[in-house]
CSV table of C-alpha atoms in Angstrom, one decimal:
chain,number,residue,atom,x,y,z
J,20,MET,CA,-25.0,-8.7,9.4
J,21,ARG,CA,-24.6,-10.7,6.3
J,22,VAL,CA,-21.8,-8.4,5.1
J,23,LEU,CA,-20.0,-8.6,8.4
J,24,GLU,CA,-20.2,-12.4,8.3
J,25,THR,CA,-18.8,-12.5,4.8
J,26,LEU,CA,-15.9,-10.2,5.7
J,27,GLN,CA,-15.3,-12.2,8.8
J,28,ALA,CA,-15.0,-15.4,6.7
J,29,TRP,CA,-12.4,-13.7,4.4
J,30,ARG,CA,-10.3,-12.4,7.4
J,31,THR,CA,-6.7,-13.6,7.2
J,32,PRO,CA,-3.7,-12.4,9.2
J,33,GLU,CA,-2.3,-10.8,6.1
J,34,LEU,CA,-5.4,-8.9,5.3
J,35,VAL,CA,-5.7,-7.8,8.9
J,36,ALA,CA,-2.1,-6.5,8.9
J,37,PHE,CA,-2.7,-4.7,5.6
J,38,PHE,CA,-5.9,-3.0,6.6
J,39,SER,CA,-4.6,-2.2,10.0
J,40,SER,CA,-1.6,-0.4,8.4
J,41,VAL,CA,-3.9,1.4,5.9
J,42,THR,CA,-6.3,2.5,8.7
J,43,LEU,CA,-3.4,4.1,10.5
J,44,LEU,CA,-3.1,6.6,7.6
J,45,GLY,CA,-6.5,7.9,8.8
J,46,ASN,CA,-5.7,8.4,12.5
J,47,ALA,CA,-5.7,11.8,14.1
J,48,VAL,CA,-1.9,12.1,14.3
J,49,VAL,CA,-1.3,11.2,10.6
J,50,ILE,CA,-4.1,13.4,9.4
J,51,SER,CA,-2.8,16.3,11.5
J,52,VAL,CA,0.7,15.9,10.2
J,53,VAL,CA,-0.5,15.7,6.6
J,54,ALA,CA,-2.8,18.7,7.0
J,55,ILE,CA,-0.1,20.8,8.7
J,56,SER,CA,2.4,19.8,6.0
J,57,MET,CA,-0.1,20.8,3.3
J,58,ALA,CA,-0.8,24.1,5.0
J,59,PHE,CA,2.9,24.8,5.2
J,60,VAL,CA,3.5,24.0,1.5
J,61,LEU,CA,0.5,26.1,0.5
J,62,TRP,CA,1.8,29.0,2.7
J,63,ARG,CA,5.3,28.7,1.2
J,64,HIS,CA,4.0,28.8,-2.3
J,65,LYS,CA,1.5,31.6,-1.5
J,66,HIS,CA,-1.6,29.6,-2.3
J,67,PHE,CA,-3.6,31.1,0.6
J,68,GLU,CA,-7.0,30.4,-1.0
J,69,TYR,CA,-6.2,26.7,-0.9
J,70,LYS,CA,-5.1,26.9,2.7
J,71,ALA,CA,-8.6,28.3,3.6
J,72,GLY,CA,-10.2,25.5,1.5
J,73,LEU,CA,-8.2,22.9,3.4
J,74,ALA,CA,-9.3,24.3,6.8
J,75,VAL,CA,-13.0,24.5,5.7
J,76,ALA,CA,-12.8,20.9,4.3
J,77,LEU,CA,-11.2,19.4,7.4
J,78,LEU,CA,-13.1,21.4,10.1
J,79,GLY,CA,-16.4,20.9,8.1
J,80,SER,CA,-15.9,17.1,8.0
J,81,LEU,CA,-15.2,17.0,11.7
J,82,LEU,CA,-18.2,19.1,12.6
J,83,THR,CA,-20.6,17.4,10.2
J,84,SER,CA,-19.5,13.9,11.3
J,85,TYR,CA,-19.9,14.9,15.0
J,86,VAL,CA,-23.4,16.2,14.4
J,87,ILE,CA,-24.5,13.2,12.3
J,88,LYS,CA,-23.1,10.8,15.1
J,89,ILE,CA,-25.3,12.6,17.6
J,90,ILE,CA,-28.4,12.4,15.4
J,91,VAL,CA,-28.0,8.9,14.1
J,92,GLU,CA,-26.5,7.1,17.1
J,93,ARG,CA,-25.8,3.9,15.2
J,94,PRO,CA,-24.3,1.2,17.5
J,95,ARG,CA,-21.1,-0.5,16.6
J,96,PRO,CA,-21.2,-4.2,15.4
J,97,PRO,CA,-21.0,-7.0,18.0
J,98,LEU,CA,-17.6,-7.4,19.7
J,99,ALA,CA,-17.0,-10.7,17.9
J,100,TYR,CA,-16.3,-8.6,14.7
J,101,HIS,CA,-14.0,-6.0,16.3
J,102,LEU,CA,-10.4,-5.9,15.5
J,103,ILE,CA,-9.9,-2.7,17.5
J,104,ILE,CA,-12.2,-1.8,20.4
J,105,GLU,CA,-13.8,1.6,19.9
J,106,THR,CA,-16.4,3.4,21.9
J,107,GLY,CA,-19.3,5.6,20.8
J,108,SER,CA,-21.4,5.5,17.7
J,109,SER,CA,-20.2,3.8,14.5
J,110,PHE,CA,-21.6,6.1,11.9
J,111,PRO,CA,-20.2,8.1,10.4
J,112,SER,CA,-16.6,7.1,10.9
J,113,MET,CA,-14.6,10.1,12.0
J,114,HIS,CA,-11.3,8.8,10.7
J,115,ALA,CA,-12.9,8.0,7.3
J,116,ALA,CA,-14.5,11.4,7.1
J,117,THR,CA,-11.4,13.3,8.0
J,118,SER,CA,-9.3,11.1,5.6
J,119,MET,CA,-11.8,11.9,2.8
J,120,ALA,CA,-11.6,15.6,3.6
J,121,THR,CA,-7.8,15.7,3.8
J,122,TYR,CA,-6.7,13.3,1.1
J,123,GLY,CA,-9.7,14.4,-1.1
J,124,PHE,CA,-8.5,18.0,-0.8
J,125,LEU,CA,-5.0,16.9,-1.6
J,126,ALA,CA,-6.3,15.2,-4.7
J,127,TYR,CA,-8.1,18.4,-5.7
J,128,MET,CA,-4.9,20.4,-5.2
J,129,THR,CA,-3.1,17.9,-7.2
J,130,TRP,CA,-5.5,18.3,-10.0
J,131,ARG,CA,-5.3,22.1,-9.9
J,132,LEU,CA,-1.6,22.7,-9.1
J,133,MET,CA,0.6,19.7,-10.0
J,134,ARG,CA,3.2,20.3,-12.7
J,135,PRO,CA,3.9,18.5,-15.0
J,136,SER,CA,0.2,17.7,-15.5
J,137,HIS,CA,0.9,14.1,-16.8
J,138,HIS,CA,1.6,13.1,-13.2
J,139,ARG,CA,-1.8,14.2,-11.9
J,140,LEU,CA,-3.9,11.2,-12.9
J,141,SER,CA,-1.6,8.6,-11.1
J,142,TRP,CA,-1.6,10.7,-7.9
J,143,ILE,CA,-5.3,11.3,-8.0
J,144,LEU,CA,-5.9,7.5,-8.5
J,145,PHE,CA,-3.5,6.7,-5.6
J,146,LEU,CA,-5.2,9.2,-3.3
J,147,SER,CA,-8.7,8.0,-4.3
J,148,MET,CA,-7.7,4.4,-3.6
J,149,LEU,CA,-6.3,5.4,-0.2
J,150,ILE,CA,-9.5,7.1,0.7
J,151,PHE,CA,-11.5,4.0,-0.3
J,152,LEU,CA,-9.3,1.6,1.6
J,153,ILE,CA,-9.3,3.8,4.8
J,154,GLY,CA,-13.1,4.0,4.7
J,155,PHE,CA,-13.4,0.3,4.0
């Protein structure tokens, strides 16, 4: 609770708008569009092994998160702290897990496939920061 109280004290309209926008990058529609786009690009460039890896990462994160939610059944924080009303257990966050799987796999593909290689680090750092902010 102490962490929630600290975060609540720092809440400003600007931070709420920023994190609300970032969180949208982890919703089901955006993740689906990103994953389908990645699959299309991989198919187009004949990187079929990465397409299978993407499917395993995304479906694995969904299945694992769902099973852990059933086992742990951690309740959500009190309504006073909610910005968006959600139902069900709070841990693990499905949007954070699927974001990690999707954007994390995109970072992995960036490391393995991006040419020229000097662009890799900046993209990987960007994707890592995006994963962190969505999960935060």
